[in-house]
mmCIF file of C-alpha atoms in Angstrom:
data_model
loop_
_atom_site.group_PDB
_atom_site.id
_atom_site.type_symbol
_atom_site.label_atom_id
_atom_site.label_comp_id
_atom_site.label_asym_id
_atom_site.label_seq_id
_atom_site.Cartn_x
_atom_site.Cartn_y
_atom_site.Cartn_z
ATOM 1 C CA MET G 106 27.368 -15.667 7.269
ATOM 2 C CA THR G 107 26.267 -15.414 3.658
ATOM 3 C CA ALA G 108 22.827 -15.910 2.165
ATOM 4 C CA ALA G 109 24.086 -19.216 0.743
ATOM 5 C CA ALA G 110 24.457 -20.538 4.309
ATOM 6 C CA LEU G 111 20.756 -20.087 5.020
ATOM 7 C CA ALA G 112 18.527 -23.154 4.977
ATOM 8 C CA GLU G 113 15.707 -22.245 2.602
ATOM 9 C CA ARG G 114 12.059 -23.194 2.936
ATOM 10 C CA TRP G 115 8.846 -21.812 1.532
ATOM 11 C CA VAL G 116 5.637 -21.385 3.491
ATOM 12 C CA GLU G 117 2.168 -20.497 2.250
ATOM 13 C CA HIS G 118 0.242 -17.307 2.966
ATOM 14 C CA ARG G 119 -3.178 -16.878 1.399
ATOM 15 C CA GLY G 120 -2.212 -18.840 -1.661
ATOM 16 C CA TYR G 121 1.227 -17.228 -2.146
ATOM 17 C CA ARG G 122 4.652 -18.742 -1.511
ATOM 18 C CA VAL G 123 6.779 -16.941 1.095
ATOM 19 C CA TRP G 124 10.528 -17.568 1.098
ATOM 20 C CA THR G 125 12.245 -18.163 4.451
ATOM 21 C CA GLY G 126 15.915 -18.627 5.251
ATOM 22 C CA THR G 127 17.282 -19.940 8.547
ATOM 23 C CA ALA G 128 20.721 -19.513 10.090
ATOM 24 C CA ALA G 129 20.928 -22.462 12.480
ATOM 25 C CA GLY G 130 21.637 -21.746 16.124
ATOM 26 C CA ASP G 131 21.066 -23.350 19.508
ATOM 27 C CA PRO G 132 17.914 -25.491 19.084
ATOM 28 C CA THR G 133 17.129 -25.254 22.808
ATOM 29 C CA ARG G 134 16.582 -21.492 22.577
ATOM 30 C CA PRO G 135 13.664 -19.720 20.874
ATOM 31 C CA PRO G 136 14.514 -18.593 17.340
ATOM 32 C CA LEU G 137 14.579 -14.966 16.221
ATOM 33 C CA VAL G 138 12.181 -14.174 13.361
ATOM 34 C CA CYS G 139 13.217 -11.025 11.474
ATOM 35 C CA VAL G 140 10.505 -8.800 10.003
ATOM 36 C CA PRO G 141 11.811 -6.380 7.349
ATOM 37 C CA GLY G 142 10.594 -2.832 6.904
ATOM 38 C CA GLY G 143 9.701 -0.635 3.995
ATOM 39 C CA PRO G 144 7.030 -1.796 3.507
ATOM 40 C CA GLY G 145 8.397 -3.490 0.419
ATOM 41 C CA LEU G 146 11.906 -4.543 1.447
ATOM 42 C CA SER G 147 13.226 -8.081 1.268
ATOM 43 C CA HIS G 148 15.311 -9.597 4.059
ATOM 44 C CA ALA G 149 18.607 -8.686 2.324
ATOM 45 C CA TYR G 150 19.413 -5.532 4.278
ATOM 46 C CA LEU G 151 18.961 -7.432 7.557
ATOM 47 C CA ALA G 152 21.102 -10.424 6.526
ATOM 48 C CA GLY G 153 23.978 -9.421 8.827
ATOM 49 C CA LEU G 154 21.806 -10.402 11.785
ATOM 50 C CA ALA G 155 22.437 -14.037 10.848
ATOM 51 C CA ALA G 156 25.633 -13.737 12.914
ATOM 52 C CA LEU G 157 23.453 -13.737 16.046
ATOM 53 C CA ALA G 158 22.861 -17.466 15.525
ATOM 54 C CA ALA G 159 26.448 -18.164 16.608
ATOM 55 C CA ARG G 160 25.609 -16.891 20.094
ATOM 56 C CA GLY G 161 21.948 -17.826 20.478
ATOM 57 C CA GLY G 162 18.977 -19.454 18.849
ATOM 58 C CA SER G 163 18.399 -19.743 15.128
ATOM 59 C CA VAL G 164 17.812 -16.578 13.121
ATOM 60 C CA ILE G 165 14.987 -16.771 10.591
ATOM 61 C CA PHE G 166 14.471 -14.353 7.717
ATOM 62 C CA TYR G 167 11.623 -14.108 5.261
ATOM 63 C CA ASP G 168 10.854 -12.126 2.133
ATOM 64 C CA PRO G 169 7.364 -10.640 2.289
ATOM 65 C CA VAL G 170 5.023 -11.413 -0.574
ATOM 66 C CA GLY G 171 5.851 -9.104 -3.454
ATOM 67 C CA CYS G 172 9.614 -8.946 -2.995
ATOM 68 C CA GLY G 173 12.780 -11.024 -2.836
ATOM 69 C CA ALA G 174 12.352 -14.715 -3.577
ATOM 70 C CA SER G 175 8.680 -14.816 -2.561
ATOM 71 C CA ASP G 176 5.776 -14.774 -4.977
ATOM 72 C CA ARG G 177 5.132 -11.436 -6.668
ATOM 73 C CA PRO G 178 1.439 -11.156 -7.482
ATOM 74 C CA THR G 179 0.415 -8.368 -9.812
ATOM 75 C CA GLU G 180 -2.979 -7.787 -8.219
ATOM 76 C CA ILE G 181 -3.384 -7.863 -4.474
ATOM 77 C CA GLN G 182 -5.193 -5.856 -1.804
ATOM 78 C CA TRP G 183 -2.421 -4.679 0.527
ATOM 79 C CA SER G 184 -3.539 -4.220 4.122
ATOM 80 C CA LEU G 185 -2.249 -4.377 7.672
ATOM 81 C CA ASP G 186 -4.200 -7.606 8.083
ATOM 82 C CA PHE G 187 -2.306 -9.154 5.146
ATOM 83 C CA VAL G 188 1.196 -8.286 6.392
ATOM 84 C CA THR G 189 0.316 -9.212 9.977
ATOM 85 C CA GLY G 190 -1.036 -12.573 8.823
ATOM 86 C CA GLU G 191 2.167 -13.133 6.896
ATOM 87 C CA ILE G 192 4.210 -13.201 10.115
ATOM 88 C CA VAL G 193 1.801 -15.733 11.637
ATOM 89 C CA ALA G 194 2.060 -17.782 8.428
ATOM 90 C CA VAL G 195 5.842 -17.927 8.887
ATOM 91 C CA LEU G 196 5.464 -19.028 12.516
ATOM 92 C CA ASP G 197 2.875 -21.646 11.563
ATOM 93 C CA GLY G 198 4.624 -22.822 8.394
ATOM 94 C CA LEU G 199 7.898 -23.394 10.235
ATOM 95 C CA ALA G 200 6.098 -24.941 13.232
ATOM 96 C CA LEU G 201 7.380 -22.354 15.716
ATOM 97 C CA PRO G 202 5.247 -22.418 18.866
ATOM 98 C CA ARG G 203 7.300 -19.613 20.411
ATOM 99 C CA ALA G 204 9.813 -17.157 18.960
ATOM 100 C CA HIS G 205 11.439 -13.795 19.429
ATOM 101 C CA LEU G 206 10.238 -11.183 16.969
ATOM 102 C CA TYR G 207 12.736 -8.699 15.558
ATOM 103 C CA ALA G 208 11.318 -5.873 13.464
ATOM 104 C CA HIS G 209 12.866 -2.885 11.757
ATOM 105 C CA SER G 210 11.035 0.364 10.991
ATOM 106 C CA PHE G 211 7.651 -0.304 9.322
ATOM 107 C CA GLY G 212 8.045 -4.010 10.108
ATOM 108 C CA GLY G 213 7.369 -3.192 13.737
ATOM 109 C CA ILE G 214 3.767 -2.281 12.981
ATOM 110 C CA PRO G 215 2.658 -5.812 12.013
ATOM 111 C CA ALA G 216 5.103 -7.318 14.530
ATOM 112 C CA VAL G 217 3.470 -5.417 17.401
ATOM 113 C CA GLU G 218 0.043 -6.529 16.205
ATOM 114 C CA VAL G 219 1.225 -10.150 16.218
ATOM 115 C CA ALA G 220 2.770 -9.819 19.686
ATOM 116 C CA LEU G 221 -0.485 -8.340 21.002
ATOM 117 C CA ALA G 222 -2.625 -11.038 19.405
ATOM 118 C CA HIS G 223 -0.310 -13.961 20.271
ATOM 119 C CA PRO G 224 1.459 -13.218 23.579
ATOM 120 C CA GLN G 225 1.950 -16.934 24.285
ATOM 121 C CA ARG G 226 4.024 -17.259 21.099
ATOM 122 C CA THR G 227 6.180 -14.167 21.710
ATOM 123 C CA ALA G 228 9.340 -14.958 23.659
ATOM 124 C CA GLY G 229 10.712 -11.450 23.208
ATOM 125 C CA LEU G 230 10.261 -8.387 21.051
ATOM 126 C CA ILE G 231 12.989 -6.250 19.476
ATOM 127 C CA LEU G 232 11.699 -3.042 17.888
ATOM 128 C CA SER G 233 14.442 -1.265 15.984
ATOM 129 C CA SER G 234 13.590 2.257 14.793
ATOM 130 C CA VAL G 235 9.881 1.434 14.932
ATOM 131 C CA PRO G 236 7.311 4.276 14.925
ATOM 132 C CA LEU G 237 4.851 3.217 17.614
ATOM 133 C CA ASP G 238 2.660 6.246 16.946
ATOM 134 C CA VAL G 239 2.709 7.272 13.294
ATOM 135 C CA ARG G 240 1.494 10.833 13.831
ATOM 136 C CA GLU G 241 4.141 11.430 16.489
ATOM 137 C CA TYR G 242 6.762 10.041 14.110
ATOM 138 C CA MET G 243 5.491 12.205 11.253
ATOM 139 C CA ALA G 244 5.916 15.321 13.375
ATOM 140 C CA VAL G 245 9.610 14.529 13.827
ATOM 141 C CA VAL G 246 10.094 13.768 10.123
ATOM 142 C CA LEU G 247 8.468 17.084 9.213
ATOM 143 C CA ARG G 248 10.763 18.878 11.661
ATOM 144 C CA PHE G 249 13.800 17.203 10.107
ATOM 145 C CA ILE G 250 12.537 18.158 6.645
ATOM 146 C CA ALA G 251 12.212 21.794 7.723
ATOM 147 C CA GLU G 252 15.777 21.698 9.059
ATOM 148 C CA LEU G 253 17.010 21.037 5.515
ATOM 149 C CA GLY G 254 16.282 24.683 4.762
ATOM 150 C CA PRO G 255 13.477 26.389 2.867
ATOM 151 C CA GLU G 256 14.473 25.254 -0.630
ATOM 152 C CA LEU G 257 15.283 21.612 0.045
ATOM 153 C CA GLY G 258 12.591 21.279 2.684
ATOM 154 C CA ALA G 259 9.864 22.613 0.398
ATOM 155 C CA ALA G 260 10.954 20.357 -2.475
ATOM 156 C CA LEU G 261 10.985 17.288 -0.235
ATOM 157 C CA ALA G 262 7.606 18.039 1.331
ATOM 158 C CA ARG G 263 5.986 18.600 -2.078
ATOM 159 C CA GLY G 264 7.253 15.290 -3.402
ATOM 160 C CA GLU G 265 6.219 13.365 -0.311
ATOM 161 C CA TYR G 266 2.600 14.448 -0.635
ATOM 162 C CA ASP G 267 2.477 14.423 -4.437
ATOM 163 C CA PRO G 268 4.570 11.826 -6.340
ATOM 164 C CA ARG G 269 4.202 13.918 -9.496
ATOM 165 C CA ALA G 270 6.410 16.553 -7.834
ATOM 166 C CA ARG G 271 9.364 14.197 -7.356
ATOM 167 C CA ASP G 272 11.752 16.110 -9.568
ATOM 168 C CA LEU G 273 15.525 16.670 -9.401
ATOM 169 C CA ALA G 274 15.124 19.092 -6.482
ATOM 170 C CA TYR G 275 13.151 16.437 -4.603
ATOM 171 C CA ALA G 276 15.860 13.845 -5.291
ATOM 172 C CA ARG G 277 18.578 16.154 -3.938
ATOM 173 C CA ALA G 278 16.536 16.892 -0.832
ATOM 174 C CA TYR G 279 15.676 13.242 -0.290
ATOM 175 C CA TYR G 280 19.286 12.085 -0.397
ATOM 176 C CA GLU G 281 20.333 14.885 1.932
ATOM 177 C CA TYR G 282 17.698 13.627 4.379
ATOM 178 C CA VAL G 283 18.952 10.054 3.917
ATOM 179 C CA LYS G 284 22.523 11.067 4.760
ATOM 180 C CA ARG G 285 21.368 12.788 7.937
ATOM 181 C CA HIS G 286 18.582 10.572 9.251
ATOM 182 C CA ILE G 287 18.467 7.194 7.447
ATOM 183 C CA CYS G 288 22.073 6.024 7.081
ATOM 184 C CA ARG G 289 25.108 8.135 7.956
ATOM 185 C CA LEU G 290 27.644 5.852 6.267
ATOM 186 C CA THR G 291 29.691 7.167 3.336
ATOM 187 C CA PRO G 292 29.284 5.753 0.793
ATOM 188 C CA LEU G 293 25.824 4.359 1.386
ATOM 189 C CA PRO G 294 25.958 0.535 1.555
ATOM 190 C CA ASP G 295 24.717 -1.243 -1.558
ATOM 191 C CA VAL G 296 22.498 -3.480 0.562
ATOM 192 C CA ILE G 297 20.001 -0.650 1.162
ATOM 193 C CA ARG G 298 19.349 -0.338 -2.582
ATOM 194 C CA ASP G 299 16.793 -3.095 -3.141
ATOM 195 C CA PRO G 300 16.129 -3.511 -6.877
ATOM 196 C CA GLY G 301 13.100 -5.685 -6.149
ATOM 197 C CA TYR G 302 11.383 -3.175 -3.858
ATOM 198 C CA ASN G 303 7.618 -3.674 -3.664
ATOM 199 C CA TRP G 304 6.406 -0.172 -4.469
ATOM 200 C CA GLU G 305 2.756 -1.218 -4.655
ATOM 201 C CA ALA G 306 2.726 -2.330 -1.010
ATOM 202 C CA HIS G 307 4.687 0.760 -0.022
ATOM 203 C CA ARG G 308 2.298 3.183 -1.694
ATOM 204 C CA ALA G 309 -0.769 1.463 -0.279
ATOM 205 C CA LEU G 310 0.392 1.117 3.329
ATOM 206 C CA LYS G 311 2.871 3.950 3.849
ATOM 207 C CA GLY G 312 2.466 6.348 0.949
ATOM 208 C CA GLY G 313 5.463 8.686 0.777
ATOM 209 C CA LEU G 314 9.087 7.617 0.923
ATOM 210 C CA LEU G 315 9.433 9.274 4.326
ATOM 211 C CA LEU G 316 5.939 10.307 5.377
ATOM 212 C CA TYR G 317 3.017 8.042 6.135
ATOM 213 C CA THR G 318 0.298 9.284 3.795
ATOM 214 C CA GLY G 319 -1.233 5.857 3.047
ATOM 215 C CA ALA G 320 -3.561 3.520 4.897
ATOM 216 C CA LEU G 321 -1.516 3.447 8.138
ATOM 217 C CA ARG G 322 -1.073 7.188 8.562
ATOM 218 C CA ARG G 323 -3.092 7.129 11.811
ATOM 219 C CA TRP G 324 -1.792 3.848 13.258
ATOM 220 C CA SER G 325 -0.753 3.866 16.909
ATOM 221 C CA ALA G 326 -0.005 1.238 19.532
ATOM 222 C CA LEU G 327 0.650 3.615 22.430
ATOM 223 C CA ASP G 328 -2.581 2.839 24.288
ATOM 224 C CA ARG G 329 -2.001 -0.927 23.898
ATOM 225 C CA LEU G 330 1.645 -1.221 24.885
ATOM 226 C CA GLY G 331 0.793 -2.252 28.428
ATOM 227 C CA ALA G 332 -0.463 -5.568 27.065
ATOM 228 C CA LEU G 333 2.955 -6.459 25.628
ATOM 229 C CA ALA G 334 4.098 -8.686 28.477
ATOM 230 C CA ALA G 335 7.137 -10.245 26.779
ATOM 231 C CA PRO G 336 10.609 -8.781 27.372
ATOM 232 C CA ALA G 337 11.132 -5.990 24.863
ATOM 233 C CA LEU G 338 14.074 -3.992 23.525
ATOM 234 C CA LEU G 339 13.456 -0.673 21.803
ATOM 235 C CA CYS G 340 16.398 0.559 19.703
ATOM 236 C CA CYS G 341 17.056 3.726 17.758
ATOM 237 C CA GLY G 342 19.895 5.875 16.483
ATOM 238 C CA ARG G 343 20.675 9.287 17.959
ATOM 239 C CA HIS G 344 19.901 10.916 14.598
ATOM 240 C CA ASP G 345 16.779 8.834 13.960
ATOM 241 C CA ALA G 346 13.248 10.162 13.399
ATOM 242 C CA VAL G 347 12.255 7.443 15.879
ATOM 243 C CA THR G 348 13.725 9.418 18.733
ATOM 244 C CA ALA G 349 15.275 8.288 21.993
ATOM 245 C CA ALA G 350 12.592 10.250 23.844
ATOM 246 C CA ALA G 351 9.830 8.428 21.963
ATOM 247 C CA CYS G 352 11.443 5.055 22.695
ATOM 248 C CA ARG G 353 11.796 5.816 26.388
ATOM 249 C CA ALA G 354 8.206 7.059 26.638
ATOM 250 C CA ALA G 355 6.937 3.913 24.893
ATOM 251 C CA ALA G 356 9.100 1.649 27.058
ATOM 252 C CA GLY G 357 7.613 3.304 30.128
ATOM 253 C CA ARG G 358 4.214 1.976 29.093
ATOM 254 C CA MET G 359 5.483 -1.609 28.739
ATOM 255 C CA PRO G 360 5.908 -4.085 31.609
ATOM 256 C CA ARG G 361 9.387 -5.362 30.705
ATOM 257 C CA ALA G 362 11.007 -3.012 28.216
ATOM 258 C CA GLU G 363 14.456 -1.520 27.893
ATOM 259 C CA VAL G 364 15.928 1.054 25.514
ATOM 260 C CA GLU G 365 19.221 1.262 23.642
ATOM 261 C CA VAL G 366 20.287 4.376 21.735
ATOM 262 C CA PHE G 367 23.114 4.095 19.200
ATOM 263 C CA ALA G 368 25.047 7.345 19.350
ATOM 264 C CA ASP G 369 26.670 7.144 15.923
ATOM 265 C CA SER G 370 23.594 5.978 14.024
ATOM 266 C CA SER G 371 20.355 7.130 12.492
ATOM 267 C CA HIS G 372 17.623 4.801 11.134
ATOM 268 C CA LEU G 373 19.848 1.808 10.301
ATOM 269 C CA PRO G 374 22.022 1.159 13.371
ATOM 270 C CA HIS G 375 22.362 -2.504 12.410
ATOM 271 C CA LEU G 376 24.407 -1.270 9.425
ATOM 272 C CA GLU G 377 25.913 1.860 10.976
ATOM 273 C CA GLU G 378 27.215 0.213 14.180
ATOM 274 C CA PRO G 379 26.949 -3.501 13.337
ATOM 275 C CA GLU G 380 29.251 -5.009 15.966
ATOM 276 C CA ARG G 381 27.830 -3.080 18.912
ATOM 277 C CA TYR G 382 24.333 -3.628 17.583
ATOM 278 C CA ARG G 383 24.782 -7.396 17.487
ATOM 279 C CA ASP G 384 26.347 -7.353 20.957
ATOM 280 C CA VAL G 385 23.346 -5.466 22.366
ATOM 281 C CA LEU G 386 20.839 -7.788 20.716
ATOM 282 C CA SER G 387 22.715 -10.922 21.744
ATOM 283 C CA ALA G 388 22.820 -9.810 25.379
ATOM 284 C CA PHE G 389 19.119 -8.913 25.347
ATOM 285 C CA LEU G 390 18.148 -12.275 23.844
ATOM 286 C CA ALA G 391 20.170 -14.087 26.489
ATOM 287 C CA ARG G 392 18.335 -12.185 29.225
ATOM 288 C CA ALA G 393 14.964 -12.720 27.576
ATOM 289 C CA ASP G 394 15.593 -16.457 27.319
ATOM 290 C CA GLN G 395 16.021 -16.563 31.085
ATOM 291 C CA ALA G 396 12.782 -14.648 31.697
ATOM 292 C CA PRO G 397 9.528 -16.453 32.587
ATOM 293 C CA ALA G 398 7.376 -17.303 29.579
ATOM 294 C CA THR G 399 4.427 -15.026 28.870
ATOM 295 C CA SER G 400 1.166 -16.569 29.988
ATOM 296 C CA ALA G 401 -1.463 -17.219 27.347
ATOM 297 C CA ARG G 402 -4.524 -15.048 27.451
#
């Protein structure tokens, strides 16, 4: 399904227009709202998930403020509260009383906050390569950086903590890391190169390209996962910095969670193993739609 097949609407969030696009599915089933990562990415790299609408409820994408077809303000105070409120604005603006939330990577941080704050509106939760404890995730990233070897590892670490040190050696090290732990496809798919990336939001909330050195460097949901009552699916790739062990440990804290590890993938299994990925998500959504609704708190 192409972007042209999406039904476009704009919703409002704190005075800014947010683009949404819907792939129509079964109207009797809760829709799937897709939260992109980055922070700073548009929906484009997730667009293949529109195919899920053929087997389930509608699939809804949105471009966060600052990227894609949404408004791009030049001065804004980026915060977790802003990006969390943006998801709620999409739910409210499209009049969705209940929906599944799909989130990739950083997008899982605001998605988890929404699911915790609005359990009655969360039909299910899919967390794909989501760091549920940033410091735990950072430890794995630093280990992977060290495994690049002393020269590449040192260059990459320097550039992560100090943008002024992002020289040619940093670029070589970064792309070696990408090939091992972000996307193992050769060549890299064009869809992951987002020319409209929102670097201001990225620097404020995450910081480095790989490491969390910004405002959310200490974020964790581990002690709150028990309150996520909706059915949940935690996904990761075998070569991902969001490890299978971390996913299983997090799922063990959740009432109704399951884990899927994609053996031939790293951080982008929806691109690296697209058919199996969609099969896994479709089956999970079917099960979740048969589960009892989460009671309101």
